[in-house]
PDB file of C-alpha atoms in Angstrom:
ATOM      1  CA  UNK A   1      95.185 165.773  67.561  1.00 75.00           C
ATOM      2  CA  UNK A   2      97.854 164.209  69.757  1.00 81.00           C
ATOM      3  CA  UNK A   3      97.907 160.433  69.352  1.00 82.00           C
ATOM      4  CA  UNK A   4      99.906 158.267  71.743  1.00 79.00           C
ATOM      5  CA  UNK A   5     101.771 155.407  70.025  1.00 81.00           C
ATOM      6  CA  UNK A   6     100.828 151.777  70.627  1.00 80.00           C
ATOM      7  CA  UNK A   7     102.585 150.386  73.677  1.00 77.00           C
ATOM      8  CA  UNK A   8     103.365 146.850  74.762  1.00 70.00           C
ATOM      9  CA  UNK A   9     103.335 147.544  78.495  1.00 78.00           C
ATOM     10  CA  UNK A  10     101.102 145.273  80.545  1.00 84.00           C
ATOM     11  CA  UNK A  11      98.840 146.989  83.112  1.00 86.00           C
ATOM     12  CA  UNK A  12     100.339 146.499  86.547  1.00 86.00           C
ATOM     13  CA  UNK A  13     103.694 145.288  85.201  1.00 88.00           C
ATOM     14  CA  UNK A  14     106.509 146.535  87.498  1.00 90.00           C
ATOM     15  CA  UNK A  15     108.207 149.634  86.116  1.00 93.00           C
ATOM     16  CA  UNK A  16     109.987 151.528  88.885  1.00 95.00           C
ATOM     17  CA  UNK A  17     110.546 151.550  92.645  1.00 96.00           C
ATOM     18  CA  UNK A  18     112.063 154.395  94.666  1.00 96.00           C
ATOM     19  CA  UNK A  19     112.936 154.004  98.341  1.00 95.00           C
ATOM     20  CA  UNK A  20     114.117 156.733 100.667  1.00 95.00           C
ATOM     21  CA  UNK A  21     115.333 159.014  97.887  1.00 95.00           C
ATOM     22  CA  UNK A  22     117.045 162.202  99.105  1.00 94.00           C
ATOM     23  CA  UNK A  23     119.181 164.784  97.284  1.00 95.00           C
ATOM     24  CA  UNK A  24     121.012 167.060  99.711  1.00 93.00           C
ATOM     25  CA  UNK A  25     119.861 170.644  99.437  1.00 88.00           C
ATOM     26  CA  UNK A  26     117.373 169.827  96.684  1.00 91.00           C
ATOM     27  CA  UNK A  27     114.955 167.073  97.748  1.00 90.00           C
ATOM     28  CA  UNK A  28     113.870 166.199 101.298  1.00 83.00           C
ATOM     29  CA  UNK A  29     112.333 164.502 103.236  1.00 88.00           C
ATOM     30  CA  UNK A  30     112.868 161.011 101.724  1.00 92.00           C
ATOM     31  CA  UNK A  31     110.565 160.025  98.865  1.00 94.00           C
ATOM     32  CA  UNK A  32     109.217 156.501  98.639  1.00 94.00           C
ATOM     33  CA  UNK A  33     107.061 155.424  95.683  1.00 93.00           C
ATOM     34  CA  UNK A  34     105.970 152.557  93.441  1.00 94.00           C
ATOM     35  CA  UNK A  35     105.069 152.904  89.752  1.00 94.00           C
ATOM     36  CA  UNK A  36     103.697 150.073  87.638  1.00 93.00           C
ATOM     37  CA  UNK A  37     102.355 149.824  84.099  1.00 89.00           C
ATOM     38  CA  UNK A  38      99.447 152.167  83.492  1.00 90.00           C
ATOM     39  CA  UNK A  39      99.693 153.934  86.845  1.00 94.00           C
ATOM     40  CA  UNK A  40      99.503 157.691  87.321  1.00 95.00           C
ATOM     41  CA  UNK A  41     101.177 160.071  89.762  1.00 96.00           C
ATOM     42  CA  UNK A  42     100.830 163.834  90.143  1.00 96.00           C
ATOM     43  CA  UNK A  43     103.805 165.527  91.843  1.00 96.00           C
ATOM     44  CA  UNK A  44     103.260 168.995  93.229  1.00 93.00           C
ATOM     45  CA  UNK A  45     104.862 171.485  95.575  1.00 89.00           C
ATOM     46  CA  UNK A  46     106.167 175.056  95.539  1.00 86.00           C
ATOM     47  CA  UNK A  47     108.969 176.216  93.264  1.00 85.00           C
ATOM     48  CA  UNK A  48     112.276 174.868  94.537  1.00 86.00           C
ATOM     49  CA  UNK A  49     110.646 172.033  96.488  1.00 88.00           C
ATOM     50  CA  UNK A  50     112.387 169.362  94.416  1.00 93.00           C
ATOM     51  CA  UNK A  51     109.854 168.308  91.785  1.00 94.00           C
ATOM     52  CA  UNK A  52     112.326 168.509  88.906  1.00 95.00           C
ATOM     53  CA  UNK A  53     115.026 166.916  91.050  1.00 96.00           C
ATOM     54  CA  UNK A  54     112.793 163.943  91.825  1.00 97.00           C
ATOM     55  CA  UNK A  55     112.004 163.377  88.142  1.00 97.00           C
ATOM     56  CA  UNK A  56     115.708 163.572  87.287  1.00 96.00           C
ATOM     57  CA  UNK A  57     116.447 160.896  89.906  1.00 97.00           C
ATOM     58  CA  UNK A  58     113.639 158.645  88.652  1.00 97.00           C
ATOM     59  CA  UNK A  59     114.934 159.012  85.082  1.00 96.00           C
ATOM     60  CA  UNK A  60     118.461 158.051  86.134  1.00 95.00           C
ATOM     61  CA  UNK A  61     119.843 161.470  85.182  1.00 96.00           C
ATOM     62  CA  UNK A  62     120.771 162.369  88.773  1.00 96.00           C
ATOM     63  CA  UNK A  63     122.196 160.154  91.504  1.00 96.00           C
ATOM     64  CA  UNK A  64     120.478 160.506  94.889  1.00 96.00           C
ATOM     65  CA  UNK A  65     122.479 161.359  97.987  1.00 96.00           C
ATOM     66  CA  UNK A  66     120.634 158.599  99.802  1.00 96.00           C
ATOM     67  CA  UNK A  67     118.080 155.985  98.852  1.00 96.00           C
ATOM     68  CA  UNK A  68     117.704 153.731  95.832  1.00 95.00           C
ATOM     69  CA  UNK A  69     115.819 153.564  92.542  1.00 96.00           C
ATOM     70  CA  UNK A  70     115.055 150.274  90.788  1.00 96.00           C
ATOM     71  CA  UNK A  71     113.882 150.183  87.171  1.00 95.00           C
ATOM     72  CA  UNK A  72     112.433 147.000  85.688  1.00 94.00           C
ATOM     73  CA  UNK A  73     114.380 145.278  82.940  1.00 90.00           C
ATOM     74  CA  UNK A  74     112.781 146.231  79.635  1.00 87.00           C
ATOM     75  CA  UNK A  75     111.143 149.367  81.003  1.00 91.00           C
ATOM     76  CA  UNK A  76     111.540 152.422  78.772  1.00 91.00           C
ATOM     77  CA  UNK A  77     111.600 155.507  80.980  1.00 94.00           C
ATOM     78  CA  UNK A  78     111.689 158.939  79.325  1.00 94.00           C
ATOM     79  CA  UNK A  79     111.655 162.427  80.809  1.00 96.00           C
ATOM     80  CA  UNK A  80     110.476 165.670  79.234  1.00 94.00           C
ATOM     81  CA  UNK A  81     112.167 168.524  81.093  1.00 94.00           C
ATOM     82  CA  UNK A  82     110.855 172.052  81.580  1.00 89.00           C
ATOM     83  CA  UNK A  83     113.304 173.513  79.093  1.00 86.00           C
ATOM     84  CA  UNK A  84     113.447 172.596  75.424  1.00 84.00           C
ATOM     85  CA  UNK A  85     116.339 170.287  74.604  1.00 80.00           C
ATOM     86  CA  UNK A  86     119.172 171.919  72.651  1.00 86.00           C
ATOM     87  CA  UNK A  87     119.235 170.866  68.985  1.00 91.00           C
ATOM     88  CA  UNK A  88     121.242 171.871  65.929  1.00 93.00           C
ATOM     89  CA  UNK A  89     119.223 174.917  64.791  1.00 94.00           C
ATOM     90  CA  UNK A  90     119.995 174.153  61.128  1.00 96.00           C
ATOM     91  CA  UNK A  91     118.265 170.773  61.198  1.00 97.00           C
ATOM     92  CA  UNK A  92     114.574 170.475  60.440  1.00 97.00           C
ATOM     93  CA  UNK A  93     112.227 168.943  62.983  1.00 96.00           C
ATOM     94  CA  UNK A  94     111.981 165.799  60.848  1.00 97.00           C
ATOM     95  CA  UNK A  95     115.762 165.477  60.640  1.00 97.00           C
ATOM     96  CA  UNK A  96     116.088 165.860  64.420  1.00 97.00           C
ATOM     97  CA  UNK A  97     113.370 163.257  64.937  1.00 96.00           C
ATOM     98  CA  UNK A  98     114.792 160.771  62.419  1.00 96.00           C
ATOM     99  CA  UNK A  99     118.288 161.062  63.906  1.00 96.00           C
ATOM    100  CA  UNK A 100     116.898 160.492  67.405  1.00 96.00           C
ATOM    101  CA  UNK A 101     114.989 157.389  66.305  1.00 95.00           C
ATOM    102  CA  UNK A 102     118.098 156.154  64.491  1.00 95.00           C
ATOM    103  CA  UNK A 103     120.091 156.398  67.725  1.00 95.00           C
ATOM    104  CA  UNK A 104     117.409 154.493  69.639  1.00 93.00           C
ATOM    105  CA  UNK A 105     117.513 151.699  67.063  1.00 93.00           C
ATOM    106  CA  UNK A 106     121.333 151.647  66.920  1.00 94.00           C
ATOM    107  CA  UNK A 107     121.534 151.465  70.727  1.00 92.00           C
ATOM    108  CA  UNK A 108     119.099 148.558  70.866  1.00 90.00           C
ATOM    109  CA  UNK A 109     116.503 150.570  72.782  1.00 87.00           C
ATOM    110  CA  UNK A 110     113.949 150.297  70.001  1.00 88.00           C
ATOM    111  CA  UNK A 111     113.565 147.509  67.407  1.00 88.00           C
ATOM    112  CA  UNK A 112     113.679 148.932  63.881  1.00 84.00           C
ATOM    113  CA  UNK A 113     110.154 147.740  63.177  1.00 84.00           C
ATOM    114  CA  UNK A 114     108.825 149.621  66.210  1.00 87.00           C
ATOM    115  CA  UNK A 115     109.939 153.076  65.028  1.00 86.00           C
ATOM    116  CA  UNK A 116     107.080 155.575  65.331  1.00 90.00           C
ATOM    117  CA  UNK A 117     106.521 157.813  62.268  1.00 92.00           C
ATOM    118  CA  UNK A 118     106.574 161.472  63.274  1.00 94.00           C
ATOM    119  CA  UNK A 119     103.389 162.238  61.366  1.00 92.00           C
ATOM    120  CA  UNK A 120     101.449 159.556  63.246  1.00 92.00           C
ATOM    121  CA  UNK A 121     101.721 161.465  66.548  1.00 93.00           C
ATOM    122  CA  UNK A 122      99.643 164.435  65.407  1.00 90.00           C
ATOM    123  CA  UNK A 123     101.990 166.929  67.056  1.00 92.00           C
ATOM    124  CA  UNK A 124     103.518 168.782  64.085  1.00 92.00           C
ATOM    125  CA  UNK A 125     101.920 169.597  60.741  1.00 92.00           C
ATOM    126  CA  UNK A 126     103.870 168.999  57.496  1.00 92.00           C
ATOM    127  CA  UNK A 127     105.057 172.609  57.322  1.00 93.00           C
ATOM    128  CA  UNK A 128     106.426 172.448  60.873  1.00 94.00           C
ATOM    129  CA  UNK A 129     108.259 169.159  60.290  1.00 95.00           C
ATOM    130  CA  UNK A 130     110.178 170.804  57.449  1.00 96.00           C
ATOM    131  CA  UNK A 131     111.067 173.905  59.466  1.00 96.00           C
ATOM    132  CA  UNK A 132     114.618 174.328  60.828  1.00 96.00           C
ATOM    133  CA  UNK A 133     114.535 174.020  64.613  1.00 95.00           C
ATOM    134  CA  UNK A 134     116.125 177.445  64.993  1.00 94.00           C
ATOM    135  CA  UNK A 135     113.105 179.018  63.289  1.00 96.00           C
ATOM    136  CA  UNK A 136     110.438 177.123  65.220  1.00 95.00           C
ATOM    137  CA  UNK A 137     108.308 178.839  67.846  1.00 92.00           C
ATOM    138  CA  UNK A 138     108.601 177.803  71.491  1.00 89.00           C
ATOM    139  CA  UNK A 139     105.307 175.965  71.183  1.00 89.00           C
ATOM    140  CA  UNK A 140     106.509 174.035  68.119  1.00 92.00           C
ATOM    141  CA  UNK A 141     109.763 173.160  69.870  1.00 92.00           C
ATOM    142  CA  UNK A 142     107.773 171.894  72.848  1.00 91.00           C
ATOM    143  CA  UNK A 143     105.716 169.728  70.500  1.00 91.00           C
ATOM    144  CA  UNK A 144     108.969 168.340  69.094  1.00 94.00           C
ATOM    145  CA  UNK A 145     110.154 167.549  72.633  1.00 93.00           C
ATOM    146  CA  UNK A 146     106.997 165.518  73.204  1.00 92.00           C
ATOM    147  CA  UNK A 147     107.418 163.742  69.871  1.00 93.00           C
ATOM    148  CA  UNK A 148     111.001 162.777  70.726  1.00 95.00           C
ATOM    149  CA  UNK A 149     109.853 161.397  74.076  1.00 93.00           C
ATOM    150  CA  UNK A 150     107.104 159.310  72.470  1.00 93.00           C
ATOM    151  CA  UNK A 151     109.293 158.042  69.618  1.00 93.00           C
ATOM    152  CA  UNK A 152     110.711 155.209  71.731  1.00 90.00           C
ATOM    153  CA  UNK A 153     107.294 153.894  72.796  1.00 91.00           C
ATOM    154  CA  UNK A 154     107.948 154.573  76.507  1.00 92.00           C
ATOM    155  CA  UNK A 155     106.459 152.403  79.220  1.00 92.00           C
ATOM    156  CA  UNK A 156     106.889 155.202  81.776  1.00 94.00           C
ATOM    157  CA  UNK A 157     106.957 158.905  80.915  1.00 94.00           C
ATOM    158  CA  UNK A 158     107.983 161.672  83.307  1.00 97.00           C
ATOM    159  CA  UNK A 159     106.667 165.139  82.422  1.00 96.00           C
ATOM    160  CA  UNK A 160     108.103 168.216  84.149  1.00 95.00           C
ATOM    161  CA  UNK A 161     105.739 171.199  83.873  1.00 92.00           C
ATOM    162  CA  UNK A 162     104.393 169.847  80.563  1.00 90.00           C
ATOM    163  CA  UNK A 163     102.108 172.818  79.898  1.00 87.00           C
ATOM    164  CA  UNK A 164     105.009 175.270  79.514  1.00 85.00           C
ATOM    165  CA  UNK A 165     104.755 177.040  76.121  1.00 81.00           C
ATOM    166  CA  UNK A 166     101.792 174.910  75.001  1.00 82.00           C
ATOM    167  CA  UNK A 167      98.604 176.361  73.573  1.00 83.00           C
ATOM    168  CA  UNK A 168      95.358 175.751  75.451  1.00 85.00           C
ATOM    169  CA  UNK A 169      94.055 173.309  72.780  1.00 85.00           C
ATOM    170  CA  UNK A 170      97.222 171.198  72.969  1.00 84.00           C
ATOM    171  CA  UNK A 171      97.067 171.192  76.772  1.00 86.00           C
ATOM    172  CA  UNK A 172      93.552 169.755  76.471  1.00 88.00           C
ATOM    173  CA  UNK A 173      94.774 167.155  73.961  1.00 86.00           C
ATOM    174  CA  UNK A 174      97.695 166.249  76.211  1.00 86.00           C
ATOM    175  CA  UNK A 175      95.446 165.847  79.241  1.00 88.00           C
ATOM    176  CA  UNK A 176      93.169 163.517  77.310  1.00 87.00           C
ATOM    177  CA  UNK A 177      96.093 161.499  75.938  1.00 86.00           C
ATOM    178  CA  UNK A 178      97.602 161.105  79.413  1.00 86.00           C
ATOM    179  CA  UNK A 179      94.358 159.570  80.613  1.00 85.00           C
ATOM    180  CA  UNK A 180      94.139 157.145  77.703  1.00 84.00           C
ATOM    181  CA  UNK A 181      97.703 155.839  77.380  1.00 86.00           C
ATOM    182  CA  UNK A 182      98.737 152.443  78.701  1.00 87.00           C
ATOM    183  CA  UNK A 183     102.083 153.854  79.831  1.00 90.00           C
ATOM    184  CA  UNK A 184     102.755 154.866  83.404  1.00 93.00           C
ATOM    185  CA  UNK A 185     102.763 158.648  83.716  1.00 94.00           C
ATOM    186  CA  UNK A 186     104.262 161.026  86.273  1.00 97.00           C
ATOM    187  CA  UNK A 187     103.421 164.723  85.945  1.00 96.00           C
ATOM    188  CA  UNK A 188     105.221 167.337  88.047  1.00 96.00           C
ATOM    189  CA  UNK A 189     103.460 170.686  88.013  1.00 92.00           C
ATOM    190  CA  UNK A 190     102.145 173.631  89.966  1.00 87.00           C
ATOM    191  CA  UNK A 191      99.885 174.701  87.069  1.00 87.00           C
ATOM    192  CA  UNK A 192      96.498 175.205  88.718  1.00 88.00           C
ATOM    193  CA  UNK A 193      94.431 174.197  85.698  1.00 88.00           C
ATOM    194  CA  UNK A 194      96.406 170.992  85.178  1.00 90.00           C
ATOM    195  CA  UNK A 195      96.120 170.197  88.890  1.00 91.00           C
ATOM    196  CA  UNK A 196      92.346 170.551  88.574  1.00 92.00           C
ATOM    197  CA  UNK A 197      92.222 168.461  85.397  1.00 92.00           C
ATOM    198  CA  UNK A 198      94.210 165.641  87.033  1.00 93.00           C
ATOM    199  CA  UNK A 199      92.677 165.982  90.493  1.00 93.00           C
ATOM    200  CA  UNK A 200      91.658 162.307  90.541  1.00 94.00           C
ATOM    201  CA  UNK A 201      95.288 161.113  90.203  1.00 95.00           C
ATOM    202  CA  UNK A 202      97.304 159.939  93.229  1.00 95.00           C
ATOM    203  CA  UNK A 203      99.142 162.957  94.627  1.00 95.00           C
ATOM    204  CA  UNK A 204     102.690 163.296  95.950  1.00 95.00           C
ATOM    205  CA  UNK A 205     103.597 166.614  97.579  1.00 92.00           C
ATOM    206  CA  UNK A 206     107.310 167.318  97.826  1.00 90.00           C
ATOM    207  CA  UNK A 207     109.010 169.801 100.123  1.00 80.00           C
ATOM    208  CA  UNK A 208     108.225 170.245 103.795  1.00 58.00           C
ATOM    209  CA  UNK A 209     105.780 167.447 104.643  1.00 49.00           C
ATOM    210  CA  UNK A 210     106.502 163.732 105.160  1.00 44.00           C
ATOM    211  CA  UNK A 211     106.649 161.975 101.792  1.00 41.00           C
ATOM    212  CA  UNK A 212     103.453 159.993 101.138  1.00 43.00           C
ATOM    213  CA  UNK A 213     103.171 156.612  99.504  1.00 46.00           C
ATOM    214  CA  UNK A 214     102.298 157.190  95.854  1.00 47.00           C
ATOM    215  CA  UNK A 215      99.397 154.750  96.090  1.00 47.00           C
ATOM    216  CA  UNK A 216      97.819 155.430  99.457  1.00 37.00           C
ATOM    217  CA  UNK A 217      98.633 159.117  99.886  1.00 40.00           C
ATOM    218  CA  UNK A 218      99.655 158.590 103.525  1.00 35.00           C
ATOM    219  CA  UNK A 219     103.157 158.668 105.031  1.00 35.00           C
ATOM    220  CA  UNK A 220     104.928 155.340 105.367  1.00 34.00           C
ATOM    221  CA  UNK A 221     108.393 154.269 106.537  1.00 30.00           C
ATOM    222  CA  UNK A 222     111.256 154.099 104.073  1.00 32.00           C
ATOM    223  CA  UNK A 223     111.501 150.592 102.619  1.00 30.00           C
ATOM    224  CA  UNK A 224     114.914 148.946 102.329  1.00 30.00           C
ATOM    225  CA  UNK A 225     114.042 145.894 100.280  1.00 32.00           C
ATOM    226  CA  UNK A 226     116.079 144.111  97.641  1.00 34.00           C
ATOM    227  CA  UNK A 227     115.160 144.639  93.975  1.00 38.00           C
ATOM    228  CA  UNK A 228     112.786 142.153  92.427  1.00 38.00           C
ATOM    229  CA  UNK A 229     114.214 139.577  89.999  1.00 36.00           C
ATOM    230  CA  UNK A 230     114.761 141.018  86.533  1.00 43.00           C
ATOM    231  CA  UNK A 231     115.286 144.568  87.745  1.00 42.00           C
ATOM    232  CA  UNK A 232     118.322 146.787  87.785  1.00 44.00           C
ATOM    233  CA  UNK A 233     119.416 149.038  90.596  1.00 44.00           C
ATOM    234  CA  UNK A 234     120.635 152.625  90.514  1.00 47.00           C
ATOM    235  CA  UNK A 235     123.016 152.947  93.465  1.00 43.00           C
ATOM    236  CA  UNK A 236     123.134 155.941  95.743  1.00 41.00           C
TER     237      UNK A 236
END
């Protein structure tokens, strides 16, 4: 069964702020949201509405045309995209995982003593960990993507259509783990079953309607405040 690693994030600790975020031709109207330790957000909307674009902006992988994103110092934000990340097909899943963790440690993102053993996550059985990535099924590769995301003990995880290529049992395990983790979690999906399973989460609809506040669910003006002390700013 999927087991989320131990996290040091404090409930309610500031993680991320987004104010008036727009990406021309891909995300509008402006999105305004607040995410703190342990909080949840469900992002939905039709295909092409900008769900993936929003997650890319929040992860720092895409610069917004307008608006700002602030990420707290010490926050570990990871994103699992819809498509499986490209890996050397000759490497086994364990080799890919160990190399990824080694880079996190070398870059100072993760203290050496905090490295998460692959087997502790319950995502891949011993046979799968020794399988070359090029011979893994789509479902196994998706499990590896999740393992790589969890390896750095994230304080905020962004999941883009996380049920793609997952078996029904793993979807159930993932849903349960998302409820139990101390990390902040953002899920972007139009999967009807997942929307039902997470129906009690705050909801942000993108594309067409005014962007609601992630906490209240009602539209609010774009905030233009300065970042809090100890945070870093992603410029537009």
